[in-house]
Amino acid sequence: MELIRSPDRFRDALELARAGRQVVGFVPTLGDLHEGHARLIRTAREECGVVAVSVFVNPLQFESAADLAAYPRRLERDQAMASSIGADVVFAPAEEDMFSGGRPEVTVDPGPLGDRFEGDARPGHFRGVLTVVAKLFGLAAPCRAYFGEKDAQQLRLVRAMVGDLSLPVAVVACPTVRKVDGLAVSSRNARLSSEERRAASVLFEALSTAAALVRRGEGRADVLKAEMARRIGAESLARLDYVAVVDDRTWEEPAILDGPARALVAARFGQTRLIDNLLLPWADGSTVHNSGDS
Ligand code: AMP
């Protein structure tokens, strides 16, 4: 496994791999690798000749300097983990090597979806994410790029960017890795107290309840949202930020489900803000969905 610091050197290494007719698998991360990242790296390993993992704590996607400074940086451990599950390259650039002067002059506009849900809670977040992902794609593409469904809005926006800007990248979505109680694995989970950690499973319970209702024929988004909010509201350690049900393709919010939809939740547990989502069951016309007049 090779550790690369320089963007030019990273580009050259992947160009060499492609010249040898290898497909490049690319896994962008902020580091502090966990089982969720491991799933992406393993999937890339199965599908690609060379696997590159980037570890870059992207300053553009953090709202506060304190948050950015507090983000765990554990490169040696990340390298060991990435290597043990089959990565060939870890790309860990310094901030000043990514953008001269530390900040880019030109950024990627995420469009209207960039201001909703996570973008509403974290202004400028998706502009920062897409700008750095575009830069990383500029170095790593043509490639297959692996993203987690855990961050479904990010995944949706990366797909839109790749499509709208015709970037030579095949985006591959990997399912969310969860703990046994359903909590999505996240670097942020380490910040939870033991009581908050126990309480945090309410997010997956709420999502699962929405899925169960849909399976029984419920199609009214308001009913699904109210039930998710009620569940999360019943947990005294949770402070609800939002619940939503979106069309999985357009990310518009349907009043009545009329195709594959995704439930979204965000809540705080103490100082820690967690998000999760679940694709709701949809069986092409075979499910009876309430039209709202029942
Ligand atoms: P991050 O380092 O938090 O930017 O995450 C890097 C990638 O790992 C993103 O594509 C995330 O969606 C993905 N990821 C994070 N947590 C999980 C998880 N629990 N399951 C699957 N993928 C995840």
Tab-separated table of C-alpha atoms and ligand atoms in Angstrom:
chain	number	residue	atom	x	y	z
A	1	MET	CA	0.000	0.000	0.000
A	2	GLU	CA	1.339	3.388	-1.029
A	3	LEU	CA	0.748	6.655	0.861
A	4	ILE	CA	0.632	9.612	-1.523
A	5	ARG	CA	0.618	13.241	-0.395
A	6	SER	CA	0.987	15.111	-3.669
A	7	PRO	CA	-2.049	15.621	-5.960
A	8	ASP	CA	0.123	15.347	-9.097
A	9	ARG	CA	1.705	12.148	-7.869
A	10	PHE	CA	-1.784	10.752	-7.123
A	11	ARG	CA	-2.972	11.541	-10.641
A	12	ASP	CA	0.171	9.955	-12.125
A	13	ALA	CA	-0.206	6.763	-10.065
A	14	LEU	CA	-3.780	6.259	-11.257
A	15	GLU	CA	-2.909	7.116	-14.852
A	16	LEU	CA	-0.236	4.432	-14.730
A	17	ALA	CA	-2.792	1.923	-13.412
A	18	ARG	CA	-5.205	2.779	-16.229
A	19	ALA	CA	-2.368	2.486	-18.764
A	20	GLY	CA	-1.995	-1.077	-17.457
A	21	ARG	CA	-5.708	-1.568	-18.261
A	22	GLN	CA	-6.771	-1.541	-14.621
A	23	VAL	CA	-10.096	-0.053	-13.581
A	24	VAL	CA	-9.624	2.536	-10.828
A	25	GLY	CA	-11.892	2.302	-7.776
A	26	PHE	CA	-11.944	5.507	-5.730
A	27	VAL	CA	-13.294	5.945	-2.183
A	28	PRO	CA	-13.313	9.553	-0.947
A	29	THR	CA	-13.385	9.953	2.863
A	30	LEU	CA	-12.690	12.406	5.650
A	31	GLY	CA	-10.638	9.712	7.397
A	32	ASP	CA	-11.229	8.239	10.872
A	33	LEU	CA	-12.160	5.097	8.975
A	34	HIS	CA	-14.826	2.751	10.342
A	35	GLU	CA	-16.932	-0.220	9.185
A	36	GLY	CA	-18.973	2.038	6.890
A	37	HIS	CA	-15.868	3.122	4.977
A	38	ALA	CA	-14.625	-0.487	5.042
A	39	ARG	CA	-17.716	-1.593	3.154
A	40	LEU	CA	-17.004	0.926	0.398
A	41	ILE	CA	-13.352	-0.113	0.164
A	42	ARG	CA	-14.234	-3.836	0.090
A	43	THR	CA	-16.804	-3.279	-2.652
A	44	ALA	CA	-14.248	-1.320	-4.676
A	45	ARG	CA	-11.733	-4.137	-4.092
A	46	GLU	CA	-14.183	-6.682	-5.517
A	47	GLU	CA	-14.905	-4.586	-8.606
A	48	CYS	CA	-11.661	-2.796	-9.505
A	49	GLY	CA	-8.025	-3.486	-10.350
A	50	VAL	CA	-6.634	-0.674	-8.248
A	51	VAL	CA	-8.293	0.845	-5.168
A	52	ALA	CA	-7.521	4.366	-3.978
A	53	VAL	CA	-8.857	5.866	-0.747
A	54	SER	CA	-8.568	9.584	-0.113
A	55	VAL	CA	-8.290	10.872	3.447
A	56	PHE	CA	-8.878	14.605	3.482
A	57	VAL	CA	-10.633	16.591	6.185
A	58	ASN	CA	-12.299	18.982	3.774
A	59	PRO	CA	-12.235	22.457	5.348
A	60	LEU	CA	-14.897	23.719	2.903
A	61	GLN	CA	-17.648	21.466	4.265
A	62	PHE	CA	-17.393	22.406	7.952
A	63	GLU	CA	-19.471	25.317	9.216
A	64	SER	CA	-17.293	26.148	12.174
A	65	ALA	CA	-13.522	26.292	12.655
A	66	ALA	CA	-13.998	24.518	16.002
A	67	ASP	CA	-15.753	21.567	14.303
A	68	LEU	CA	-13.005	21.377	11.700
A	69	ALA	CA	-10.273	21.473	14.336
A	70	ALA	CA	-12.043	18.826	16.447
A	71	TYR	CA	-12.430	16.336	13.572
A	72	PRO	CA	-10.334	13.224	14.363
A	73	ARG	CA	-7.162	12.897	12.296
A	74	ARG	CA	-5.732	9.408	12.603
A	75	LEU	CA	-3.826	8.836	9.400
A	76	GLU	CA	-1.594	5.999	10.607
A	77	ARG	CA	-4.558	4.018	11.842
A	78	ASP	CA	-6.505	4.806	8.643
A	79	GLN	CA	-3.589	3.644	6.514
A	80	ALA	CA	-3.336	0.365	8.420
A	81	MET	CA	-7.068	-0.261	8.123
A	82	ALA	CA	-7.290	0.665	4.420
A	83	SER	CA	-4.302	-1.552	3.681
A	84	SER	CA	-5.695	-4.498	5.657
A	85	ILE	CA	-8.872	-4.508	3.565
A	86	GLY	CA	-7.118	-4.226	0.252
A	87	ALA	CA	-6.577	-0.557	-0.667
A	88	ASP	CA	-3.574	0.000	-2.931
A	89	VAL	CA	-3.239	3.746	-2.447
A	90	VAL	CA	-4.103	6.178	0.340
A	91	PHE	CA	-4.150	9.766	-0.870
A	92	ALA	CA	-3.794	12.176	2.056
A	93	PRO	CA	-3.022	15.661	0.742
A	94	ALA	CA	-2.209	18.626	2.961
A	95	GLU	CA	-4.747	21.465	2.819
A	96	GLU	CA	-2.268	23.809	1.115
A	97	ASP	CA	-1.578	21.218	-1.603
A	98	MET	CA	-5.248	21.000	-2.540
A	99	PHE	CA	-5.906	24.726	-3.102
A	100	SER	CA	-3.241	27.368	-3.429
A	101	GLY	CA	-3.960	29.934	-0.732
A	102	GLY	CA	-6.021	27.305	1.096
A	103	ARG	CA	-9.365	28.113	-0.600
A	104	PRO	CA	-10.604	27.695	-4.181
A	105	GLU	CA	-11.701	30.722	-6.187
A	106	VAL	CA	-14.165	28.642	-8.216
A	107	THR	CA	-16.698	26.389	-6.469
A	108	VAL	CA	-19.471	23.989	-7.484
A	109	ASP	CA	-23.047	25.231	-7.051
A	110	PRO	CA	-25.128	22.298	-5.756
A	111	GLY	CA	-28.392	23.838	-7.039
A	112	PRO	CA	-31.674	24.026	-5.092
A	113	LEU	CA	-31.311	20.647	-3.355
A	114	GLY	CA	-28.111	21.993	-1.813
A	115	ASP	CA	-30.191	24.319	0.393
A	116	ARG	CA	-32.678	21.737	1.670
A	117	PHE	CA	-32.520	19.194	4.509
A	118	GLU	CA	-28.804	18.903	5.394
A	119	GLY	CA	-28.076	22.007	3.325
A	120	ASP	CA	-30.627	23.981	5.338
A	121	ALA	CA	-29.117	22.773	8.621
A	122	ARG	CA	-25.566	23.332	7.379
A	123	PRO	CA	-25.418	26.303	4.972
A	124	GLY	CA	-22.634	25.979	2.395
A	125	HIS	CA	-22.002	22.349	3.304
A	126	PHE	CA	-22.814	20.825	-0.077
A	127	ARG	CA	-20.981	23.517	-2.027
A	128	GLY	CA	-17.922	22.545	0.028
A	129	VAL	CA	-18.502	18.818	-0.470
A	130	LEU	CA	-19.065	19.026	-4.234
A	131	THR	CA	-16.141	21.380	-4.808
A	132	VAL	CA	-13.717	18.982	-3.147
A	133	VAL	CA	-15.304	15.877	-4.688
A	134	ALA	CA	-15.038	17.539	-8.135
A	135	LYS	CA	-11.377	18.287	-7.450
A	136	LEU	CA	-10.747	14.699	-6.329
A	137	PHE	CA	-12.547	13.377	-9.419
A	138	GLY	CA	-10.320	15.695	-11.490
A	139	LEU	CA	-7.341	13.800	-10.101
A	140	ALA	CA	-8.768	10.266	-9.975
A	141	ALA	CA	-11.089	9.990	-13.003
A	142	PRO	CA	-11.875	8.074	-15.140
A	143	CYS	CA	-12.845	5.866	-12.227
A	144	ARG	CA	-15.590	4.121	-10.342
A	145	ALA	CA	-16.334	6.151	-7.181
A	146	TYR	CA	-17.918	4.592	-4.092
A	147	PHE	CA	-20.295	6.499	-1.809
A	148	GLY	CA	-22.454	5.424	1.137
A	149	GLU	CA	-26.248	5.570	1.144
A	150	LYS	CA	-25.823	6.757	4.737
A	151	ASP	CA	-25.333	10.244	3.271
A	152	ALA	CA	-28.133	9.912	0.747
A	153	GLN	CA	-28.444	13.612	-0.074
A	154	GLN	CA	-24.700	13.839	-0.702
A	155	LEU	CA	-24.905	10.751	-2.925
A	156	ARG	CA	-27.829	12.261	-4.861
A	157	LEU	CA	-25.933	15.540	-5.376
A	158	VAL	CA	-22.714	13.794	-6.436
A	159	ARG	CA	-24.722	11.812	-8.997
A	160	ALA	CA	-26.312	15.040	-10.254
A	161	MET	CA	-22.921	16.728	-10.541
A	162	VAL	CA	-21.452	13.793	-12.461
A	163	GLY	CA	-24.441	13.739	-14.821
A	164	ASP	CA	-24.807	17.491	-15.309
A	165	LEU	CA	-21.080	18.092	-15.834
A	166	SER	CA	-20.469	14.835	-17.784
A	167	LEU	CA	-17.650	13.758	-15.490
A	168	PRO	CA	-16.061	10.412	-16.445
A	169	VAL	CA	-17.045	8.747	-13.177
A	170	ALA	CA	-19.338	5.790	-12.461
A	171	VAL	CA	-20.912	6.489	-9.072
A	172	VAL	CA	-21.533	3.331	-7.035
A	173	ALA	CA	-23.864	3.446	-4.007
A	174	CYS	CA	-23.145	1.138	-1.049
A	175	PRO	CA	-25.768	0.247	1.580
A	176	THR	CA	-25.562	1.756	5.062
A	177	VAL	CA	-23.620	-0.295	7.604
A	178	ARG	CA	-25.471	-0.479	10.924
A	179	LYS	CA	-24.861	-1.621	14.474
A	180	VAL	CA	-27.039	-4.482	15.770
A	181	ASP	CA	-29.634	-2.039	17.134
A	182	GLY	CA	-29.836	-0.355	13.740
A	183	LEU	CA	-27.783	2.767	14.494
A	184	ALA	CA	-25.884	3.781	11.350
A	185	VAL	CA	-22.130	3.587	11.902
A	186	SER	CA	-20.630	7.096	11.968
A	187	SER	CA	-17.520	8.851	13.266
A	188	ARG	CA	-19.895	10.989	15.305
A	189	ASN	CA	-21.186	8.033	17.341
A	190	ALA	CA	-17.982	8.132	19.426
A	191	ARG	CA	-19.110	11.516	20.798
A	192	LEU	CA	-22.306	10.067	22.319
A	193	SER	CA	-22.535	9.325	26.053
A	194	SER	CA	-23.690	5.780	26.831
A	195	GLU	CA	-27.250	7.058	27.453
A	196	GLU	CA	-27.234	9.023	24.214
A	197	ARG	CA	-25.838	6.010	22.365
A	198	ARG	CA	-28.733	3.878	23.651
A	199	ALA	CA	-31.253	6.585	22.740
A	200	ALA	CA	-29.825	7.080	19.232
A	201	SER	CA	-31.278	3.771	18.028
A	202	VAL	CA	-34.623	5.612	17.921
A	203	LEU	CA	-33.650	7.014	14.504
A	204	PHE	CA	-33.600	3.602	12.852
A	205	GLU	CA	-36.710	2.570	14.800
A	206	ALA	CA	-38.547	5.594	13.389
A	207	LEU	CA	-37.398	4.825	9.838
A	208	SER	CA	-38.340	1.158	10.238
A	209	THR	CA	-41.787	2.144	11.501
A	210	ALA	CA	-42.322	4.258	8.376
A	211	ALA	CA	-41.235	1.304	6.218
A	212	ALA	CA	-43.629	-1.012	8.075
A	213	LEU	CA	-46.515	1.424	7.541
A	214	VAL	CA	-45.785	1.611	3.812
A	215	ARG	CA	-45.669	-2.178	3.651
A	216	ARG	CA	-49.182	-2.195	5.154
A	217	GLY	CA	-50.391	0.143	2.427
A	218	GLU	CA	-49.914	3.611	3.943
A	219	GLY	CA	-48.966	6.094	1.242
A	220	ARG	CA	-49.617	9.480	2.887
A	221	ALA	CA	-46.331	11.249	3.527
A	222	ASP	CA	-47.858	13.310	6.365
A	223	VAL	CA	-48.867	10.158	8.222
A	224	LEU	CA	-45.400	8.655	7.783
A	225	LYS	CA	-43.710	11.863	8.906
A	226	ALA	CA	-46.002	12.276	11.915
A	227	GLU	CA	-45.286	8.724	13.051
A	228	MET	CA	-41.512	9.173	12.692
A	229	ALA	CA	-41.656	12.489	14.579
A	230	ARG	CA	-43.809	10.924	17.294
A	231	ARG	CA	-41.323	8.075	17.771
A	232	ILE	CA	-38.320	10.370	17.971
A	233	GLY	CA	-40.230	12.866	20.159
A	234	ALA	CA	-40.948	10.075	22.654
A	235	GLU	CA	-37.209	9.661	23.277
A	236	SER	CA	-36.354	12.266	25.922
A	237	LEU	CA	-32.658	12.476	24.918
A	238	ALA	CA	-33.471	13.199	21.262
A	239	ARG	CA	-34.114	16.682	19.866
A	240	LEU	CA	-35.717	16.335	16.461
A	241	ASP	CA	-34.292	18.453	13.671
A	242	TYR	CA	-36.362	17.181	10.730
A	243	VAL	CA	-38.209	14.214	9.298
A	244	ALA	CA	-39.018	14.043	5.591
A	245	VAL	CA	-40.186	11.677	2.877
A	246	VAL	CA	-38.722	12.343	-0.566
A	247	ASP	CA	-39.109	10.814	-3.990
A	248	ASP	CA	-35.892	8.800	-4.272
A	249	ARG	CA	-35.162	10.077	-7.773
A	250	THR	CA	-36.184	13.742	-7.726
A	251	TRP	CA	-35.942	14.452	-3.983
A	252	GLU	CA	-39.217	16.355	-4.214
A	253	GLU	CA	-41.606	15.712	-1.306
A	254	PRO	CA	-44.724	13.871	-2.564
A	255	ALA	CA	-47.982	14.199	-0.605
A	256	ILE	CA	-48.813	10.615	-1.593
A	257	LEU	CA	-46.112	8.069	-2.401
A	258	ASP	CA	-46.217	7.195	-6.080
A	259	GLY	CA	-42.863	5.463	-6.573
A	260	PRO	CA	-39.686	4.597	-4.657
A	261	ALA	CA	-39.337	7.046	-1.766
A	262	ARG	CA	-36.817	7.632	0.972
A	263	ALA	CA	-37.490	8.592	4.587
A	264	LEU	CA	-34.990	11.014	6.138
A	265	VAL	CA	-34.378	11.859	9.792
A	266	ALA	CA	-32.019	14.209	11.628
A	267	ALA	CA	-31.838	14.757	15.388
A	268	ARG	CA	-29.491	15.879	18.113
A	269	PHE	CA	-28.450	13.775	21.053
A	270	GLY	CA	-26.718	16.192	23.423
A	271	GLN	CA	-24.163	18.066	21.289
A	272	THR	CA	-24.103	15.400	18.580
A	273	ARG	CA	-26.214	15.711	15.463
A	274	LEU	CA	-27.023	12.435	13.694
A	275	ILE	CA	-28.721	11.746	10.353
A	276	ASP	CA	-30.131	8.594	8.841
A	277	ASN	CA	-32.393	7.506	5.984
A	278	LEU	CA	-34.111	4.440	4.603
A	279	LEU	CA	-35.452	3.523	1.182
A	280	LEU	CA	-39.131	2.754	1.697
A	281	PRO	CA	-40.537	-0.471	0.232
A	282	TRP	CA	-42.144	-0.066	-3.151
A	283	ALA	CA	-43.595	-2.928	-5.129
A	284	ASP	CA	-44.469	-1.477	-8.524
A	285	GLY	CA	-48.220	-1.135	-8.271
A	286	SER	CA	-48.788	-4.290	-6.236
A	287	THR	CA	-49.143	-2.349	-2.969
A	288	VAL	CA	-52.400	-0.544	-2.171
A	289	HIS	CA	-51.548	3.004	-1.131
A	290	ASN	CA	-54.014	5.218	0.665
A	291	SER	CA	-55.057	8.112	-1.474
A	292	GLY	CA	-55.818	10.280	1.535
A	293	ASP	CA	-59.606	9.891	1.427
A	294	SER	CA	-59.820	6.736	3.503
B	1	AMP	P1	-17.051	10.516	5.440
B	1	AMP	O1	-15.659	10.103	5.778
B	1	AMP	O2	-17.948	10.675	6.625
B	1	AMP	O3	-17.110	11.672	4.471
B	1	AMP	O4	-17.666	9.283	4.635
B	1	AMP	C1	-17.033	8.797	3.487
B	1	AMP	C2	-17.963	7.879	2.758
B	1	AMP	O5	-18.331	6.794	3.616
B	1	AMP	C3	-19.259	8.567	2.326
B	1	AMP	O6	-19.590	8.132	1.021
B	1	AMP	C4	-20.242	8.071	3.348
B	1	AMP	O7	-21.576	8.046	2.880
B	1	AMP	C5	-19.736	6.667	3.601
B	1	AMP	N1	-20.239	6.167	4.891
B	1	AMP	C6	-20.155	6.765	6.106
B	1	AMP	N2	-20.790	6.030	7.047
B	1	AMP	C7	-21.292	4.947	6.400
B	1	AMP	C8	-22.063	3.812	6.815
B	1	AMP	N3	-22.449	3.641	8.087
B	1	AMP	N4	-22.402	2.910	5.877
B	1	AMP	C9	-22.023	3.048	4.573
B	1	AMP	N5	-21.291	4.092	4.134
B	1	AMP	C10	-20.943	5.038	5.027
